[in-house]
Short mmCIF file of C-alpha atoms and ligand atoms in Angstrom, two decimals:
data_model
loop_
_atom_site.label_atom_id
_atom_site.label_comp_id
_atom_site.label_asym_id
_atom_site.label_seq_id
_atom_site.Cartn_x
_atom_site.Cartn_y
_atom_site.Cartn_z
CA UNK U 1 -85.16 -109.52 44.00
CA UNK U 2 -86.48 -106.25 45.70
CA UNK U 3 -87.68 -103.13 43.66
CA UNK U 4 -85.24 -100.31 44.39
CA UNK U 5 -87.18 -98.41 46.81
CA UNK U 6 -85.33 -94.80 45.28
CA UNK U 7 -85.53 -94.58 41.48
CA UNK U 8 -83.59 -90.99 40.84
CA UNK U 9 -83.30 -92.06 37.16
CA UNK U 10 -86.74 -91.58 36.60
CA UNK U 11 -85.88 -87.80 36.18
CA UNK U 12 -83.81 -88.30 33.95
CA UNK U 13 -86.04 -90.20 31.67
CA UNK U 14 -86.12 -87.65 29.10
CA UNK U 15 -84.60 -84.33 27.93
CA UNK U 16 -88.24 -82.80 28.77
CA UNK U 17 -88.05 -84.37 32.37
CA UNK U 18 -84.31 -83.24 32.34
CA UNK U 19 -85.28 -79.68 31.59
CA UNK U 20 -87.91 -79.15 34.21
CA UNK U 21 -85.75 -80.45 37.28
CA UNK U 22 -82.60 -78.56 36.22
CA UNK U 23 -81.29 -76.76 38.99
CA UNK U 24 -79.50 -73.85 37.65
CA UNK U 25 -79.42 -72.57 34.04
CA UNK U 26 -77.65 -70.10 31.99
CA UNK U 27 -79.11 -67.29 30.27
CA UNK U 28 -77.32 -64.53 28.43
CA UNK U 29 -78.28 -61.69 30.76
CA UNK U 30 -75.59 -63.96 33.34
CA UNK U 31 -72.95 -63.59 31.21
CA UNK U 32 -70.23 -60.76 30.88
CA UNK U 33 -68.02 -60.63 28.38
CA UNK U 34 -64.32 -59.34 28.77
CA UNK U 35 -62.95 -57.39 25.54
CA UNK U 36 -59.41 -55.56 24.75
CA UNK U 37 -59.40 -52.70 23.28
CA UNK U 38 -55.54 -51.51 21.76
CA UNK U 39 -54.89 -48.40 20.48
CA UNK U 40 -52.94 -47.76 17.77
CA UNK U 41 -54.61 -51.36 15.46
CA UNK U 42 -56.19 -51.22 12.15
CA UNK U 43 -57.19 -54.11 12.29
CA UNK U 44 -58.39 -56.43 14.87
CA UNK U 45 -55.21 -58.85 16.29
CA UNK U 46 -55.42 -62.29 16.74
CA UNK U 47 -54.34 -63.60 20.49
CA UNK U 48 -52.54 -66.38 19.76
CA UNK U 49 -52.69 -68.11 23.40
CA UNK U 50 -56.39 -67.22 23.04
CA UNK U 51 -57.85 -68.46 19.80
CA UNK U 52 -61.32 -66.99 18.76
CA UNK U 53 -60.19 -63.61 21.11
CA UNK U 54 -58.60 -60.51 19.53
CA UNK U 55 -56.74 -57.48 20.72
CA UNK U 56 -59.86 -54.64 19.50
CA UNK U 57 -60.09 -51.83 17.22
CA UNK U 58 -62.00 -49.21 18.82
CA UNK U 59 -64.21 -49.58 15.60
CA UNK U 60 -64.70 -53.39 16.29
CA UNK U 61 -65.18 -52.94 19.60
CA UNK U 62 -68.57 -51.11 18.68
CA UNK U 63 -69.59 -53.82 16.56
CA UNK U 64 -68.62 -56.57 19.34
CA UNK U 65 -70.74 -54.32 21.71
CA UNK U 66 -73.47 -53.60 19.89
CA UNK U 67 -73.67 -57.34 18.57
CA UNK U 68 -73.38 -58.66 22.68
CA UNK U 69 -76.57 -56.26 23.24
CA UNK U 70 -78.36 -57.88 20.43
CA UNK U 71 -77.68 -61.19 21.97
CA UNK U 72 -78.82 -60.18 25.68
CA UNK U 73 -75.45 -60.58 27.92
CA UNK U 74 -75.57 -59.22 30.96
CA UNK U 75 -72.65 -56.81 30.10
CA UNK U 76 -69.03 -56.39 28.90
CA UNK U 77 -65.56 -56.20 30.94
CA UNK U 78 -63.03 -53.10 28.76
CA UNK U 79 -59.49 -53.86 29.10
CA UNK U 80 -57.49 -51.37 27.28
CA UNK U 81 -54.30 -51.81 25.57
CA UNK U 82 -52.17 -48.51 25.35
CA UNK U 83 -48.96 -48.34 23.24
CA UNK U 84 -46.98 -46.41 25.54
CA UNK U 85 -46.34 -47.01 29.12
CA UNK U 86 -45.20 -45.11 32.52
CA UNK U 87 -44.06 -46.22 35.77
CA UNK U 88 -47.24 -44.71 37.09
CA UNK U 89 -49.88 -46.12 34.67
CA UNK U 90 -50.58 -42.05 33.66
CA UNK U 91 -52.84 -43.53 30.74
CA UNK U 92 -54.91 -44.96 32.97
CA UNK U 93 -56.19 -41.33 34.09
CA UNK U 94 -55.95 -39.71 30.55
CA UNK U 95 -59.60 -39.22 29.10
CA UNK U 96 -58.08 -39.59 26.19
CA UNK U 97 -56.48 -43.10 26.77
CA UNK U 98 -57.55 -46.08 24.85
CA UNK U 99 -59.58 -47.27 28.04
CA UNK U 100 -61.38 -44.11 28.24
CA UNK U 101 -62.23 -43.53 25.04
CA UNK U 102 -63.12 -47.33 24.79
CA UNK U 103 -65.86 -47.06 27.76
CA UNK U 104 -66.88 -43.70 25.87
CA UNK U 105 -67.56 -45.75 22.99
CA UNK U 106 -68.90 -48.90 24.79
CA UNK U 107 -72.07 -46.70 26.59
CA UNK U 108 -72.46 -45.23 22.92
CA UNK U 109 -73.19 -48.40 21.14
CA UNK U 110 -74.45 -49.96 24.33
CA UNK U 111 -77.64 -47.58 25.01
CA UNK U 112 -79.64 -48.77 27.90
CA UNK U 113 -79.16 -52.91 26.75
CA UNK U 114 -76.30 -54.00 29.23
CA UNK U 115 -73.78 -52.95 31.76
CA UNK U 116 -70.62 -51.22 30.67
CA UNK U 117 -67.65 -52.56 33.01
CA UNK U 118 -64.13 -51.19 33.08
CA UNK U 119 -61.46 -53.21 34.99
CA UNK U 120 -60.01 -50.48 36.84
CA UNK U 121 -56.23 -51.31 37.21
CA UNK U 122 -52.59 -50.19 36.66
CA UNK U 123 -51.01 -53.06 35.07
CA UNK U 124 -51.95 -52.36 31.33
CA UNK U 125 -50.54 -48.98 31.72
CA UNK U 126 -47.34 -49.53 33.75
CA UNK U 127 -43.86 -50.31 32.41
CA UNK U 128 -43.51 -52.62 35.22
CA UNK U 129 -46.57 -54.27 34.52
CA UNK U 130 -47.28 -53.76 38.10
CA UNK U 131 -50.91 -53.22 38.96
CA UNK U 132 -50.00 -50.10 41.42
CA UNK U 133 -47.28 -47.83 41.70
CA UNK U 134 -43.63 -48.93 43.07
CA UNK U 135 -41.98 -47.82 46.15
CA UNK U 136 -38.10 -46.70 46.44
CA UNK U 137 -37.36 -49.83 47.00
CA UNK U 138 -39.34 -51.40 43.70
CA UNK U 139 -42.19 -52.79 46.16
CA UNK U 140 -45.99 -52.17 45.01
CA UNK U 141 -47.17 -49.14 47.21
CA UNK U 142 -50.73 -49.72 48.69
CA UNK U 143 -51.27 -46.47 49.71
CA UNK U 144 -50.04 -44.11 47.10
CA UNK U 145 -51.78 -46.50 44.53
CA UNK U 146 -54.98 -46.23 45.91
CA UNK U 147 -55.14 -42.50 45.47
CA UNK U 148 -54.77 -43.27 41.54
CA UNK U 149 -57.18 -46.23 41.96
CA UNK U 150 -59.55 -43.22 43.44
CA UNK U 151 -58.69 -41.07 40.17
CA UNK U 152 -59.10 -43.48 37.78
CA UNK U 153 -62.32 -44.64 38.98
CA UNK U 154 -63.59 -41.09 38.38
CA UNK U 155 -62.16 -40.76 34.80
CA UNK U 156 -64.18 -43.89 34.11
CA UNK U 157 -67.19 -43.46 35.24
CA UNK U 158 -66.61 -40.12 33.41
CA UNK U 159 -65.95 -42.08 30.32
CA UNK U 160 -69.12 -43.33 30.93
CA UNK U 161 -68.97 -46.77 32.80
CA UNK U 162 -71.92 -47.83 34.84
CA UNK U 163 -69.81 -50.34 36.59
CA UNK U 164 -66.40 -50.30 37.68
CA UNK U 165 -64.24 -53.29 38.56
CA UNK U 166 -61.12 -52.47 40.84
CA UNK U 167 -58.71 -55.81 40.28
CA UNK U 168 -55.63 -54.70 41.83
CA UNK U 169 -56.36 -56.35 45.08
CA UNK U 170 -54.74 -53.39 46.89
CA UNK U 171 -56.31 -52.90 50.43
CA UNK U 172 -58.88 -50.27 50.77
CA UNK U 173 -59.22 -50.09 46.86
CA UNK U 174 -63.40 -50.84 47.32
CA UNK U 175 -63.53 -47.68 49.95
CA UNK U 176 -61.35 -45.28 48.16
CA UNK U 177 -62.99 -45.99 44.96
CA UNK U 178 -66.31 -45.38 46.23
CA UNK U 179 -65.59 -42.01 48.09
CA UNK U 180 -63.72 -40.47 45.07
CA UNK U 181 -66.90 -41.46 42.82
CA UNK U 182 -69.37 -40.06 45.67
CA UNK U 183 -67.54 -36.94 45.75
CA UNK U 184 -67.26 -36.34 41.98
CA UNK U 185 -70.70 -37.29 41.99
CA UNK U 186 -71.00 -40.20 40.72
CA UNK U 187 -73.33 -42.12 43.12
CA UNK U 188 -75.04 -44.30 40.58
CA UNK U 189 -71.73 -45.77 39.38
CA UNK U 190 -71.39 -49.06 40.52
CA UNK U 191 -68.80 -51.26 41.86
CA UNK U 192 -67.40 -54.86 41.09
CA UNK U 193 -64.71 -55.83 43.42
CA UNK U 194 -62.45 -58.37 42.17
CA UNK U 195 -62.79 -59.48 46.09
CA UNK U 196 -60.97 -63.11 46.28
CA UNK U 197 -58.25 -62.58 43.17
CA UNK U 198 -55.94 -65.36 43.52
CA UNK U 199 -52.08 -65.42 42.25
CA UNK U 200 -52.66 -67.72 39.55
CA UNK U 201 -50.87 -69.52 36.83
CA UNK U 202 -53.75 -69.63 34.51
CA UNK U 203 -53.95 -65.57 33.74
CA UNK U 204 -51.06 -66.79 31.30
CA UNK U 205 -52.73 -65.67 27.89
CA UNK U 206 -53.96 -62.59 29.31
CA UNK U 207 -50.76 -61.30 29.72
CA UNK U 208 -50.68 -61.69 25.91
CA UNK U 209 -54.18 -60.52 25.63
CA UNK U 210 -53.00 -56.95 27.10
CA UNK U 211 -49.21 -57.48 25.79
CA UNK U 212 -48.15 -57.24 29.85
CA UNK U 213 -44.89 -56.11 30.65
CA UNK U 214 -44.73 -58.08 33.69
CA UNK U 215 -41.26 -59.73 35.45
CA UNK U 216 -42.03 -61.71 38.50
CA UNK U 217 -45.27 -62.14 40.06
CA UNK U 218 -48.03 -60.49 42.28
CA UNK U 219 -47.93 -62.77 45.39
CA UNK U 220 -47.61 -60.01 47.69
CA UNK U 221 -50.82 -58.42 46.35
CA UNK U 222 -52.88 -61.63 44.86
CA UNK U 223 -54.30 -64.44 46.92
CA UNK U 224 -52.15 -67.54 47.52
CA UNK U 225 -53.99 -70.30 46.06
CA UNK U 226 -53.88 -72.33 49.86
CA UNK U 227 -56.37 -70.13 51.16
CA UNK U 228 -60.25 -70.30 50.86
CA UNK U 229 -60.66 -68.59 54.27
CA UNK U 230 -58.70 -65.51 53.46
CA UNK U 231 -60.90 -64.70 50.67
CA UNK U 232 -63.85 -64.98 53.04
CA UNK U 233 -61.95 -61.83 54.77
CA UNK U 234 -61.37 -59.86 51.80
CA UNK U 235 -64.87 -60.21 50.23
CA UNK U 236 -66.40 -58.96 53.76
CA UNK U 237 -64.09 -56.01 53.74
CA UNK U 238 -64.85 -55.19 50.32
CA UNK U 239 -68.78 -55.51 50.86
CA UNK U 240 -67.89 -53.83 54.47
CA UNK U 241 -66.21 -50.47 52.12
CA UNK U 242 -69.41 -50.87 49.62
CA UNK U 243 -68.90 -53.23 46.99
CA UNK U 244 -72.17 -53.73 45.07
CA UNK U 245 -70.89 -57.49 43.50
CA UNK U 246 -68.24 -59.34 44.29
CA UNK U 247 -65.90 -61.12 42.34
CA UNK U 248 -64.02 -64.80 42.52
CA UNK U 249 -61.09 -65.36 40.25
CA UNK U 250 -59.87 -67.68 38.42
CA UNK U 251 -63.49 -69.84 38.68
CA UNK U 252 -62.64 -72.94 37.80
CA UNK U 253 -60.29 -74.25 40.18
CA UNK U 254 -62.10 -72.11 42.92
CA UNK U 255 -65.63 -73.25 42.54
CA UNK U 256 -65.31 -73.82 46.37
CA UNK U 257 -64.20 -70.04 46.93
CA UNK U 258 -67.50 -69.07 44.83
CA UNK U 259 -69.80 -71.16 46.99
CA UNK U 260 -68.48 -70.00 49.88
CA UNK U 261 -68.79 -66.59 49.20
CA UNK U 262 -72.35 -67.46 47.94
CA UNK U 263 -73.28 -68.42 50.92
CA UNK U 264 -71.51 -66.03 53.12
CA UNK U 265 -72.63 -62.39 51.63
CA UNK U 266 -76.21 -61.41 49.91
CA UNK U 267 -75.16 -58.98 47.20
CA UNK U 268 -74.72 -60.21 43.79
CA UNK U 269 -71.76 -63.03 42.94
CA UNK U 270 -69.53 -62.95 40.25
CA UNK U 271 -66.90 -65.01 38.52
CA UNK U 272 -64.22 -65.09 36.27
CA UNK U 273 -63.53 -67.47 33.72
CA UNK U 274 -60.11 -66.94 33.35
CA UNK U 275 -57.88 -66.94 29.93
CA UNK U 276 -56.15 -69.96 30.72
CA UNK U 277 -59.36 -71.92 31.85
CA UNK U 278 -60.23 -70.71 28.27
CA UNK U 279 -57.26 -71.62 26.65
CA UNK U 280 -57.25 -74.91 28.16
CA UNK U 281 -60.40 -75.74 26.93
CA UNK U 282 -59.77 -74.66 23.22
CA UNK U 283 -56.68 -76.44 22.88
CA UNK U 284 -57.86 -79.66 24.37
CA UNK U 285 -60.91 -79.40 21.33
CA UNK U 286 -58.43 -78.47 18.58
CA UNK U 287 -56.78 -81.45 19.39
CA UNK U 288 -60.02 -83.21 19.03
CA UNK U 289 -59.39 -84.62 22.65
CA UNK U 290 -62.88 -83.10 24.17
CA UNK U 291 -66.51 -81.74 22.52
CA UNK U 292 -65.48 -78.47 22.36
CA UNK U 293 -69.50 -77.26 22.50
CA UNK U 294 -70.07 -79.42 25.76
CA UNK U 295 -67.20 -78.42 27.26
CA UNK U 296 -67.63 -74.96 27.24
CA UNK U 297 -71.11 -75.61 27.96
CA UNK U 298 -70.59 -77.15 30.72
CA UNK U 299 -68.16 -74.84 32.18
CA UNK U 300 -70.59 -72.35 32.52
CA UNK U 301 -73.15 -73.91 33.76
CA UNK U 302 -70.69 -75.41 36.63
CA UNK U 303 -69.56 -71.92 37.45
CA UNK U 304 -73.29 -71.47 38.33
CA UNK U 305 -73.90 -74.46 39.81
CA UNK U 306 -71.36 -73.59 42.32
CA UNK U 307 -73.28 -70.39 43.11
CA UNK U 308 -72.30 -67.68 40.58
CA UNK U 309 -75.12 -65.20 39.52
CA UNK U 310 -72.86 -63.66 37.15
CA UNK U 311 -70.05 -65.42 34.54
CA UNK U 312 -67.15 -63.32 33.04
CA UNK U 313 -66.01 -65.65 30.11
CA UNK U 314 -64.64 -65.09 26.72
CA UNK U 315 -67.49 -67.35 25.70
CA UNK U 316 -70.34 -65.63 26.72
CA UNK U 317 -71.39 -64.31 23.16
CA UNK U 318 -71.16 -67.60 21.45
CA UNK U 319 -73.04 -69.45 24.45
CA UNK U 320 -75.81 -66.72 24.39
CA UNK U 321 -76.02 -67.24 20.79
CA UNK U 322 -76.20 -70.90 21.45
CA UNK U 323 -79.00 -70.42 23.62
CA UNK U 324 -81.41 -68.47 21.13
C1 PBG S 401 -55.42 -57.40 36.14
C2 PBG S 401 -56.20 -58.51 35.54
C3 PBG S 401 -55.75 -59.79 35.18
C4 PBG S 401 -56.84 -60.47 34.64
C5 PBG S 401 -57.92 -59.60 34.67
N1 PBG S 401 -57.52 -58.41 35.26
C6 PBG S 401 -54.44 -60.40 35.13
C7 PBG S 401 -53.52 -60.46 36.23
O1 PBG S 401 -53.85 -60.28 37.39
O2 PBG S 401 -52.35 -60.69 35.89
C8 PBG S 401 -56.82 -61.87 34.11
C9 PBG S 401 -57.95 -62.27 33.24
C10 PBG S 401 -57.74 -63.54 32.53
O3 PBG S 401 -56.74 -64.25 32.73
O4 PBG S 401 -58.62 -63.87 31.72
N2 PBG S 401 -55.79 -56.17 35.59
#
């Protein structure tokens, strides 16, 4: 019998051999991880669609930042959780809203050890649960929402954001955003366009996460899930109007949409590792049905594989702390 000619197994002899022809790893400083802040707690509140996650205290908050600095991540992602709503999201431009004052408190405890982010979007703070402003006729107005978008970008990087991360995949939201910083001077404030943001049926426990008062769906704003080519578009546009990263979303069912976009732009790639990707995951291991360490291990590192430079996941401080 004939020697295979092509031994590939030989590299993976060992877990020394194994580490030194890895292709892509994870380290802390990729990882981002997403936080809700709510006004009004005591105490920090469980998510139940989320174990592991909690609804904030702006007190715990600064611990969760402070502690994610001490472990290296590359940054945090503020959602805030206000307790009263308006049909125009007016909290989201308050300075004293429970975003604001939860960026405030982020940069505080944050120093110069990793990137502040603020999702910059209506649908926390809208009755609706919209993530822009409604028309007469109860449709989501592009245009009049982007002149909030423009506002609320401002009041965040006043907050003190270094990074802001428009989600509400209105058109124009990366261009108006940028202007309004520029002209309130803000030129160092960076942007993070949610770029491809598909409709998706796996943002499920966030709408628990931020208590969402959503009926019906965002189709006519998100991303059918059909189209891998569309979000090609919409991530040139947004690096076109000056987005500094871009974003994929959901990752794990779009690792195809993250390579693509890896491949098609050179600024920075990001994506997000979605609550129900999450809750998946930790259901699956309370059942005892999958390694719950190796699976969420290997999550991340596949969201990397497939070209990410950056990982938004609700896992990123126990990963990094696996990692030390
Ligand atoms: C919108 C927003 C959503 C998520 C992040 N930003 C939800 C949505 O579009 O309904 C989802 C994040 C997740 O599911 O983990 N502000």
């Amino acid at each position: 019998m004939a020697f295979p000619a092509h031994r590939p197994r030989r590299l993976r002899t060992s877990p020394a051999v194994r580490r030194l022809v890895a292709e892509v790893s994870v380290e802390p400083r990729h990882l981002v991880l997403p936080m809700f802040v709510a006004e009004g707690l005591s105490e920090p509140r469980p998510i139940s669609s989320m174990p592991g996650v909690v609804q904030h205290t702006r007190e715990s908050a600064k611990a969760a930042v402070a502690e994610a600095a001490a472990l290296g991540l590359g940054g945090v992602m503020l959602f805030g959780v206000p307790l009263r709503k308006d049909a125009t999201g007016s909290g989201a431009l308050d300075p004293d809203g429970i975003l604001n004052v939860a960026i405030a408190d982020a940069a505080a405890a944050a120093g110069d050890a990793l990137v502040v982010m603020s999702d910059l979007c209506l649908d926390e703070f809208t009755d609706h649960g919209h993530c822009g402003v409604l028309d007469d006729r109860g449709r989501v107005d592009n245009d009049a929402t982007l002149e909030i978008y423009g506002r609320m970008g401002v009041a965040q990087a006043e907050a003190g954001a270094h990074m802001v991360g428009p989600s509400g995949m209105m058109d124009g939201q990366v261009g108006v955003v940028r202007a309004a910083l520029d002209a309130a001077g803000h030129t160092d404030t960076s942007i993070l366009a949610y770029a491809a943001k598909y409709s998706s049926a796996f943002y499920g426990p966030f709408r628990e996460a931020v208590d969402s008062s959503l009926q019906g769906d965002r189709k006519t704003y998100q991303q059918d899930p059909a189209n891998a080519r569309e979000a090609l578009r919409e991530v040139l546009l947004d690096v076109e109007e000056g987005a500094d990263l871009v974003m994929v979303k959901p990752a794990m069912g779009y690792l195809d949409v993250v390579q693509r976009v890896r491949d098609l732009v050179d600024v920075p790639v990001a994506a997000y590792n979605i609550s129900g990707e999450y809750a998946m995951v930790e259901a699956a291991a309370e059942r005892g049905w999958i390694d719950r360490e190796r699976a969420i291990d290997e999550t991340v590192l596949s969201i990397r594989r497939a070209g990410a430079d950056v990982v938004l996941t609700y896992w990123a401080a126990e990963v990094a702390r696996r990692l030390r």
